[in-house]
Tab-separated table of C-alpha atoms in Angstrom:
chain	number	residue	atom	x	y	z
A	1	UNK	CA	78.539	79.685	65.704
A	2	UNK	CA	78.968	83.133	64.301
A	3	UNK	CA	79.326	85.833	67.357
A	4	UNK	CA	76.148	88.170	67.763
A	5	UNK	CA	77.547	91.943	66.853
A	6	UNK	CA	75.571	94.264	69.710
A	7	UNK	CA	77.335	96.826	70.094
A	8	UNK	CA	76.873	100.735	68.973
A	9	UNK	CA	79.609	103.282	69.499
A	10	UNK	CA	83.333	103.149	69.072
A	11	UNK	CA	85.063	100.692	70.665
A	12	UNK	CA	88.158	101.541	73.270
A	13	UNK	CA	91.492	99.643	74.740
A	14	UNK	CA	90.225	101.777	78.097
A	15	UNK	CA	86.538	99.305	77.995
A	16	UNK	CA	88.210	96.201	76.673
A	17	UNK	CA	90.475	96.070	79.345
A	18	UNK	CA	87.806	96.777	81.842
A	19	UNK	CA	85.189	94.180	80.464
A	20	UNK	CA	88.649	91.828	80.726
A	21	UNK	CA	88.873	92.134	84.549
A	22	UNK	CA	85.108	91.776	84.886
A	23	UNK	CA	85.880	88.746	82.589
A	24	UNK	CA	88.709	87.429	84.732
A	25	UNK	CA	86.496	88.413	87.884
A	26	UNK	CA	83.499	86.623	87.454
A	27	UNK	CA	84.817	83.391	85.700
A	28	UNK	CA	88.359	82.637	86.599
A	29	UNK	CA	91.684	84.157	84.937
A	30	UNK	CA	91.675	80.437	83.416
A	31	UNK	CA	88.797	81.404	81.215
A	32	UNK	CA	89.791	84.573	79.780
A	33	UNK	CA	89.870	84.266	76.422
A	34	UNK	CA	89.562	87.259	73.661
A	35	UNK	CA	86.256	85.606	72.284
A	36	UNK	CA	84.781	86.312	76.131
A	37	UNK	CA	86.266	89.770	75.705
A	38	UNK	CA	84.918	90.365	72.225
A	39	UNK	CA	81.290	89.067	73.581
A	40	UNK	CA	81.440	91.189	76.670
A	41	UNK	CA	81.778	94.309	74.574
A	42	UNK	CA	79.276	93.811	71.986
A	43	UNK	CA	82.204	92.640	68.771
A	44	UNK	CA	83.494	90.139	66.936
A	45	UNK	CA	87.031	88.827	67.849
A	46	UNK	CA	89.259	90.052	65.314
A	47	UNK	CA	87.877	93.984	66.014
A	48	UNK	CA	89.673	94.064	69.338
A	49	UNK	CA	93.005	93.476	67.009
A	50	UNK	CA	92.046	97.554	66.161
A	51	UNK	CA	93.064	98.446	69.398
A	52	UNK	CA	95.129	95.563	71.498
A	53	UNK	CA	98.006	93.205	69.961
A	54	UNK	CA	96.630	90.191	71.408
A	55	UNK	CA	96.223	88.160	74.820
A	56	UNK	CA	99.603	88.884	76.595
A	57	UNK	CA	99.080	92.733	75.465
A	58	UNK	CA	95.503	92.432	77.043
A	59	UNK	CA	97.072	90.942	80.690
A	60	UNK	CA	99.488	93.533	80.791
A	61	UNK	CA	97.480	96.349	80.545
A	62	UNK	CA	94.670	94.893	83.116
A	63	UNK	CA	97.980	94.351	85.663
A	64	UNK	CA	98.511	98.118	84.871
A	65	UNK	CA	94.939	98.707	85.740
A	66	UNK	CA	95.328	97.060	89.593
A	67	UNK	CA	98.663	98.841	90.209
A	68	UNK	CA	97.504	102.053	88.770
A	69	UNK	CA	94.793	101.383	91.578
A	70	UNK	CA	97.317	101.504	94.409
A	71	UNK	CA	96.745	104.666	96.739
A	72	UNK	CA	100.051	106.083	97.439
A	73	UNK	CA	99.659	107.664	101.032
A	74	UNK	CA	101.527	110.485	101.995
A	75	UNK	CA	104.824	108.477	103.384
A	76	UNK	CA	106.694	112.059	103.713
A	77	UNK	CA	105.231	113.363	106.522
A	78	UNK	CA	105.386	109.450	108.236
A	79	UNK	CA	108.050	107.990	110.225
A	80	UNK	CA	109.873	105.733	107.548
A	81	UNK	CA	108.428	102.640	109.426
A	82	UNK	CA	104.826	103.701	109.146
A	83	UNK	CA	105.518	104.585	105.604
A	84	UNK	CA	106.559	101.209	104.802
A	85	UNK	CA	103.225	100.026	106.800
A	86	UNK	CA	101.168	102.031	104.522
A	87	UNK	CA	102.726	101.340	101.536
A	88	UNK	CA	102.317	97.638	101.999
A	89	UNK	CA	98.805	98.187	103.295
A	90	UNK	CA	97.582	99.709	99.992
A	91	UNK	CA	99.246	97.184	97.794
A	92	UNK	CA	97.248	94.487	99.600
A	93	UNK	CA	93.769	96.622	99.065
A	94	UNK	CA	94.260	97.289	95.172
A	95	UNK	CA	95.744	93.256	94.670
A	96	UNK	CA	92.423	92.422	97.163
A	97	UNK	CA	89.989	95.032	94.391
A	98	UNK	CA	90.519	92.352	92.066
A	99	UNK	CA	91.524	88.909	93.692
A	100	UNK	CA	90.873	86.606	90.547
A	101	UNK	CA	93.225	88.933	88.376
A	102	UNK	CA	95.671	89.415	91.301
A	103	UNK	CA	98.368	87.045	90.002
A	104	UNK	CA	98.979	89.437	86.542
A	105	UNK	CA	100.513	91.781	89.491
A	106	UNK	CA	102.268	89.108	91.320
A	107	UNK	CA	103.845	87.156	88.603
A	108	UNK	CA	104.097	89.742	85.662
A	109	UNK	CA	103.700	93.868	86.390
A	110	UNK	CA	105.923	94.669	88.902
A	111	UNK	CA	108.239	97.009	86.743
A	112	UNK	CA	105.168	98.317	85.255
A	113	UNK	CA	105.191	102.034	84.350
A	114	UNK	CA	102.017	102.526	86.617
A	115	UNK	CA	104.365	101.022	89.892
A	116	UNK	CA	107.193	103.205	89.650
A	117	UNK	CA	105.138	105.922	91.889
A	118	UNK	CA	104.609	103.137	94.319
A	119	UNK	CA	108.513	102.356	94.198
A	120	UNK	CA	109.545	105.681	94.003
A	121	UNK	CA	107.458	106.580	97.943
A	122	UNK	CA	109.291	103.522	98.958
A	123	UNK	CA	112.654	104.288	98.146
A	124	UNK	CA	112.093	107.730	99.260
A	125	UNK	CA	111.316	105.747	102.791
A	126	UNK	CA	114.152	104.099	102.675
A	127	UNK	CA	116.174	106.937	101.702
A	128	UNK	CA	114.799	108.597	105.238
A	129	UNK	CA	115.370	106.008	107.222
A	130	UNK	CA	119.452	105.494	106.164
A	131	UNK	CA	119.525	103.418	102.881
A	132	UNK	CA	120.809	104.490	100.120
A	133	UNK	CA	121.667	103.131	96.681
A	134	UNK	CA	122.262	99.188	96.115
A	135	UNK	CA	121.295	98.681	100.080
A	136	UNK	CA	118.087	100.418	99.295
A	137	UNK	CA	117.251	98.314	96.422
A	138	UNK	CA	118.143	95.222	97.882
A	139	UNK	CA	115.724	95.635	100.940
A	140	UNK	CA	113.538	96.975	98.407
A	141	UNK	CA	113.455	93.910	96.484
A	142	UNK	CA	113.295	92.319	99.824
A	143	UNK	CA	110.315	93.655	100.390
A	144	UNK	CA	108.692	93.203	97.234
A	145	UNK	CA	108.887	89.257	97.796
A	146	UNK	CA	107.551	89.445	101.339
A	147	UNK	CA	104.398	90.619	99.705
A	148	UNK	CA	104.389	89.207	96.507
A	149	UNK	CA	104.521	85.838	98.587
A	150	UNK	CA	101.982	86.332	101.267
A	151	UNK	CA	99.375	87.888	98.668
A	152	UNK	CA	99.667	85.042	96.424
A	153	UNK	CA	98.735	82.567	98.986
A	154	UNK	CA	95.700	85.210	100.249
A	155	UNK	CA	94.087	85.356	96.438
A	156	UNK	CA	94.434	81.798	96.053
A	157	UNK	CA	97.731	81.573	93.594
A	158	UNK	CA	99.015	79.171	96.283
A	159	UNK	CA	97.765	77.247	98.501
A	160	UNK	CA	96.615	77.782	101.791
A	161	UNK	CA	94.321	76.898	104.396
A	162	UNK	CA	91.989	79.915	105.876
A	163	UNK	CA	89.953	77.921	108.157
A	164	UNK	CA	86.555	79.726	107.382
A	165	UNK	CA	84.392	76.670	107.463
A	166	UNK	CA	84.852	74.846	111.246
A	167	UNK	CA	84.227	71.484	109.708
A	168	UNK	CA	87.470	71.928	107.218
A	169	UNK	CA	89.524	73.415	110.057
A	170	UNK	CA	88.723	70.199	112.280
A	171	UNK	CA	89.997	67.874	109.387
A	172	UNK	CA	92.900	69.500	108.473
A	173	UNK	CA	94.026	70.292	112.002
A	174	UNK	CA	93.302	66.311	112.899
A	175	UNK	CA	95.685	64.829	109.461
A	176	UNK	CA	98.260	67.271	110.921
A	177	UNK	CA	98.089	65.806	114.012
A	178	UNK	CA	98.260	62.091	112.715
A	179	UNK	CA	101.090	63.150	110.538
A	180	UNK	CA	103.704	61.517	112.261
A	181	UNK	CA	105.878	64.549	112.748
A	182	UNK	CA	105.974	65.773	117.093
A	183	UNK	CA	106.900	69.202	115.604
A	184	UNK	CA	104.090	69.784	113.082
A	185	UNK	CA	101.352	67.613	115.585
A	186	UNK	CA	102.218	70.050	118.201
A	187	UNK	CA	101.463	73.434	116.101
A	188	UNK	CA	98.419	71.913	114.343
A	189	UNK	CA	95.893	73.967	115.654
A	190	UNK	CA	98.053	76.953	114.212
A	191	UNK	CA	98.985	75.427	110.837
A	192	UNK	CA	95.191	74.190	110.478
A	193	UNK	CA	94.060	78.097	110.026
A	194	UNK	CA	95.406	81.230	108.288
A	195	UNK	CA	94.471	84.479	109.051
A	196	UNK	CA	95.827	86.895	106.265
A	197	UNK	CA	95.847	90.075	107.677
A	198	UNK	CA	97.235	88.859	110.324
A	199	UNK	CA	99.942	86.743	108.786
A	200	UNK	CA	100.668	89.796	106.485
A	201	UNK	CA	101.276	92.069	109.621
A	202	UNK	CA	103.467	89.915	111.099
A	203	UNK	CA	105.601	89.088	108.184
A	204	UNK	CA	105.994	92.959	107.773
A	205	UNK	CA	107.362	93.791	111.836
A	206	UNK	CA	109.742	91.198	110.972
A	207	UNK	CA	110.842	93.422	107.943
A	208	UNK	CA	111.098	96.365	109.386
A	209	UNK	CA	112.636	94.554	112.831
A	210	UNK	CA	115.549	93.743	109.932
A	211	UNK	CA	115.862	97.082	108.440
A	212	UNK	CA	116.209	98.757	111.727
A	213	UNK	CA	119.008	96.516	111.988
A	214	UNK	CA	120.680	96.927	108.909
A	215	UNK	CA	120.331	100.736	109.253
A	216	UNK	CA	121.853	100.428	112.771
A	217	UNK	CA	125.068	98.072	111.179
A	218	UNK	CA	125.360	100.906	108.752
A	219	UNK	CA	125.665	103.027	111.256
Protein backbone atom coordinates (compact mmCIF):
# COMPACT_ATOMS: atom_id res chain seq x y z
CA UNK A 1 0.00 0.00 0.00
CA UNK A 2 1.23 3.30 -1.27
CA UNK A 3 1.93 5.82 1.89
CA UNK A 4 -0.71 8.76 2.16
CA UNK A 5 1.50 12.17 1.46
CA UNK A 6 -0.14 14.81 4.25
CA UNK A 7 2.09 16.94 4.83
CA UNK A 8 2.53 20.87 3.80
CA UNK A 9 5.69 22.78 4.58
CA UNK A 10 9.33 21.88 4.39
CA UNK A 11 10.39 19.09 6.01
CA UNK A 12 13.41 19.22 8.84
CA UNK A 13 16.16 16.65 10.46
CA UNK A 14 15.14 18.94 13.79
CA UNK A 15 11.04 17.30 13.38
CA UNK A 16 12.11 13.94 12.07
CA UNK A 17 14.11 13.29 14.87
CA UNK A 18 11.48 14.50 17.22
CA UNK A 19 8.48 12.53 15.59
CA UNK A 20 11.35 9.50 16.00
CA UNK A 21 11.37 9.69 19.84
CA UNK A 22 7.60 10.12 19.93
CA UNK A 23 7.88 7.04 17.59
CA UNK A 24 10.22 5.12 19.87
CA UNK A 25 8.05 6.50 22.90
CA UNK A 26 4.78 5.38 22.23
CA UNK A 27 5.52 1.97 20.46
CA UNK A 28 8.75 0.48 21.56
CA UNK A 29 12.43 1.30 20.16
CA UNK A 30 11.75 -2.31 18.53
CA UNK A 31 9.29 -0.73 16.18
CA UNK A 32 11.02 2.19 14.91
CA UNK A 33 11.27 1.93 11.56
CA UNK A 34 11.78 4.96 8.88
CA UNK A 35 8.31 4.06 7.24
CA UNK A 36 6.75 5.00 11.00
CA UNK A 37 8.95 8.07 10.78
CA UNK A 38 7.99 9.00 7.24
CA UNK A 39 4.09 8.46 8.32
CA UNK A 40 4.47 10.46 11.48
CA UNK A 41 5.59 13.47 9.50
CA UNK A 42 3.22 13.55 6.75
CA UNK A 43 6.06 11.85 3.69
CA UNK A 44 6.92 9.16 1.87
CA UNK A 45 10.04 7.12 2.96
CA UNK A 46 12.64 7.89 0.62
CA UNK A 47 12.06 12.02 1.35
CA UNK A 48 13.60 11.66 4.78
CA UNK A 49 16.89 10.43 2.65
CA UNK A 50 16.86 14.63 1.87
CA UNK A 51 17.82 15.24 5.19
CA UNK A 52 19.09 11.95 7.33
CA UNK A 53 21.51 9.07 5.91
CA UNK A 54 19.44 6.38 7.17
CA UNK A 55 18.39 4.43 10.49
CA UNK A 56 21.71 4.40 12.50
CA UNK A 57 22.08 8.29 11.45
CA UNK A 58 18.42 8.72 12.79
CA UNK A 59 19.39 6.87 16.48
CA UNK A 60 22.28 8.90 16.82
CA UNK A 61 20.92 12.07 16.53
CA UNK A 62 17.70 11.20 18.87
CA UNK A 63 20.64 9.93 21.60
CA UNK A 64 22.00 13.52 20.96
CA UNK A 65 18.57 14.83 21.62
CA UNK A 66 18.35 13.07 25.44
CA UNK A 67 21.93 14.10 26.32
CA UNK A 68 21.56 17.51 24.91
CA UNK A 69 18.59 17.38 27.52
CA UNK A 70 20.88 16.92 30.51
CA UNK A 71 20.82 20.09 32.89
CA UNK A 72 24.29 20.77 33.84
CA UNK A 73 23.99 22.34 37.45
CA UNK A 74 26.33 24.69 38.62
CA UNK A 75 29.03 22.01 40.15
CA UNK A 76 31.58 25.12 40.71
CA UNK A 77 30.23 26.65 43.46
CA UNK A 78 29.45 22.76 45.06
CA UNK A 79 31.61 20.74 47.17
CA UNK A 80 33.10 18.20 44.55
CA UNK A 81 30.92 15.45 46.23
CA UNK A 82 27.64 17.24 45.75
CA UNK A 83 28.75 18.02 42.29
CA UNK A 84 29.12 14.52 41.46
CA UNK A 85 25.48 14.03 43.20
CA UNK A 86 24.05 16.46 40.86
CA UNK A 87 25.63 15.50 37.96
CA UNK A 88 24.43 11.96 38.28
CA UNK A 89 21.03 13.21 39.36
CA UNK A 90 20.38 15.01 36.04
CA UNK A 91 21.63 12.23 33.87
CA UNK A 92 18.99 9.98 35.46
CA UNK A 93 16.08 12.81 34.77
CA UNK A 94 16.97 13.42 30.94
CA UNK A 95 17.61 9.18 30.41
CA UNK A 96 14.02 9.02 32.66
CA UNK A 97 12.38 12.13 29.82
CA UNK A 98 12.50 9.43 27.45
CA UNK A 99 12.66 5.83 29.03
CA UNK A 100 11.76 3.77 25.78
CA UNK A 101 14.69 5.59 23.84
CA UNK A 102 16.97 5.49 26.93
CA UNK A 103 19.20 2.63 25.73
CA UNK A 104 20.53 4.90 22.39
CA UNK A 105 22.31 6.82 25.51
CA UNK A 106 23.34 3.81 27.36
CA UNK A 107 24.66 1.62 24.69
CA UNK A 108 25.65 4.14 21.85
CA UNK A 109 26.07 8.25 22.68
CA UNK A 110 28.23 8.52 25.35
CA UNK A 111 31.13 10.36 23.42
CA UNK A 112 28.51 12.31 21.78
CA UNK A 113 29.36 15.95 20.99
CA UNK A 114 26.21 17.06 23.07
CA UNK A 115 27.97 15.04 26.44
CA UNK A 116 31.20 16.59 26.44
CA UNK A 117 29.60 19.64 28.63
CA UNK A 118 28.34 16.99 30.93
CA UNK A 119 31.99 15.41 31.04
CA UNK A 120 33.71 18.44 31.01
CA UNK A 121 31.58 19.69 34.84
CA UNK A 122 32.67 16.30 35.87
CA UNK A 123 36.16 16.36 35.30
CA UNK A 124 36.25 19.83 36.48
CA UNK A 125 34.84 17.99 39.89
CA UNK A 126 37.27 15.79 39.91
CA UNK A 127 39.90 18.15 39.15
CA UNK A 128 38.66 20.01 42.64
CA UNK A 129 38.54 17.32 44.58
CA UNK A 130 42.49 15.98 43.77
CA UNK A 131 42.36 13.99 40.44
CA UNK A 132 44.03 14.82 37.80
CA UNK A 133 44.82 13.37 34.38
CA UNK A 134 44.62 9.40 33.73
CA UNK A 135 43.29 9.04 37.61
CA UNK A 136 40.58 11.42 36.68
CA UNK A 137 39.52 9.59 33.69
CA UNK A 138 39.65 6.35 35.11
CA UNK A 139 37.17 7.21 38.02
CA UNK A 140 35.49 9.02 35.39
CA UNK A 141 34.90 6.08 33.37
CA UNK A 142 34.18 4.50 36.65
CA UNK A 143 31.51 6.42 37.06
CA UNK A 144 30.05 6.37 33.80
CA UNK A 145 29.39 2.46 34.25
CA UNK A 146 27.88 2.87 37.70
CA UNK A 147 25.16 4.70 35.91
CA UNK A 148 25.08 3.38 32.67
CA UNK A 149 24.36 0.02 34.65
CA UNK A 150 21.80 0.99 37.18
CA UNK A 151 19.76 3.10 34.47
CA UNK A 152 19.61 0.30 32.16
CA UNK A 153 18.01 -1.97 34.58
CA UNK A 154 15.51 1.23 35.73
CA UNK A 155 14.23 1.77 31.83
CA UNK A 156 13.85 -1.77 31.35
CA UNK A 157 17.19 -2.64 29.11
CA UNK A 158 17.76 -5.30 31.80
CA UNK A 159 15.99 -6.96 33.87
CA UNK A 160 14.75 -6.25 37.09
CA UNK A 161 12.15 -6.68 39.52
CA UNK A 162 10.40 -3.26 40.94
CA UNK A 163 7.84 -4.83 43.02
CA UNK A 164 4.95 -2.34 42.09
CA UNK A 165 2.20 -4.87 41.94
CA UNK A 166 2.01 -6.81 45.68
CA UNK A 167 0.81 -9.94 44.00
CA UNK A 168 4.23 -10.15 41.74
CA UNK A 169 6.35 -9.17 44.75
CA UNK A 170 4.75 -12.19 46.82
CA UNK A 171 5.71 -14.68 43.94
CA UNK A 172 8.94 -13.68 43.27
CA UNK A 173 9.96 -13.20 46.88
CA UNK A 174 8.36 -16.96 47.61
CA UNK A 175 10.62 -18.85 44.29
CA UNK A 176 13.54 -17.02 45.98
CA UNK A 177 12.85 -18.47 49.01
CA UNK A 178 12.34 -22.12 47.61
CA UNK A 179 15.47 -21.64 45.66
CA UNK A 180 17.56 -23.81 47.49
CA UNK A 181 20.28 -21.31 48.21
CA UNK A 182 20.33 -20.21 52.59
CA UNK A 183 22.05 -17.03 51.27
CA UNK A 184 19.60 -15.82 48.59
CA UNK A 185 16.30 -17.42 50.84
CA UNK A 186 17.47 -15.26 53.58
CA UNK A 187 17.59 -11.76 51.55
CA UNK A 188 14.42 -12.58 49.55
CA UNK A 189 12.29 -10.06 50.76
CA UNK A 190 15.12 -7.57 49.55
CA UNK A 191 15.95 -9.20 46.20
CA UNK A 192 12.01 -9.61 45.56
CA UNK A 193 11.75 -5.54 45.15
CA UNK A 194 13.84 -2.74 43.60
CA UNK A 195 13.55 0.62 44.40
CA UNK A 196 15.57 2.75 41.79
CA UNK A 197 16.15 5.83 43.29
CA UNK A 198 17.07 4.31 45.99
CA UNK A 199 19.38 1.70 44.56
CA UNK A 200 20.88 4.57 42.41
CA UNK A 201 21.73 6.61 45.64
CA UNK A 202 23.32 4.02 47.19
CA UNK A 203 25.43 2.81 44.39
CA UNK A 204 26.64 6.52 44.13
CA UNK A 205 27.87 6.98 48.30
CA UNK A 206 29.71 3.96 47.51
CA UNK A 207 31.46 5.95 44.62
CA UNK A 208 32.22 8.75 46.17
CA UNK A 209 33.11 6.60 49.65
CA UNK A 210 35.98 5.25 46.92
CA UNK A 211 37.08 8.47 45.55
CA UNK A 212 37.54 9.98 48.91
CA UNK A 213 39.79 7.20 49.28
CA UNK A 214 41.72 7.30 46.32
CA UNK A 215 42.15 11.09 46.76
CA UNK A 216 43.33 10.42 50.36
CA UNK A 217 46.08 7.47 48.90
CA UNK A 218 47.12 10.22 46.59
CA UNK A 219 47.69 12.18 49.17
Amino acid sequence: MAQRMTRRGPLTRAEIVRQALVVAETEGMEKLSLHKIAAAVGVRTMSLYNHVDDKTDVLDAMADLILSGIRIPEVDAMPWEDGLRALARSFRAAALEYPRSASLVLTRRLNAPAAMPVVEAALRVLNRAGLEGAAAVHVLRAFIAFLIGTLSREVGFAPTYAGAIPAVTAMREQELVDSGLPAVAAAAAELAVCDHEEEMEFGLEMLLDAIRHRVGEQS
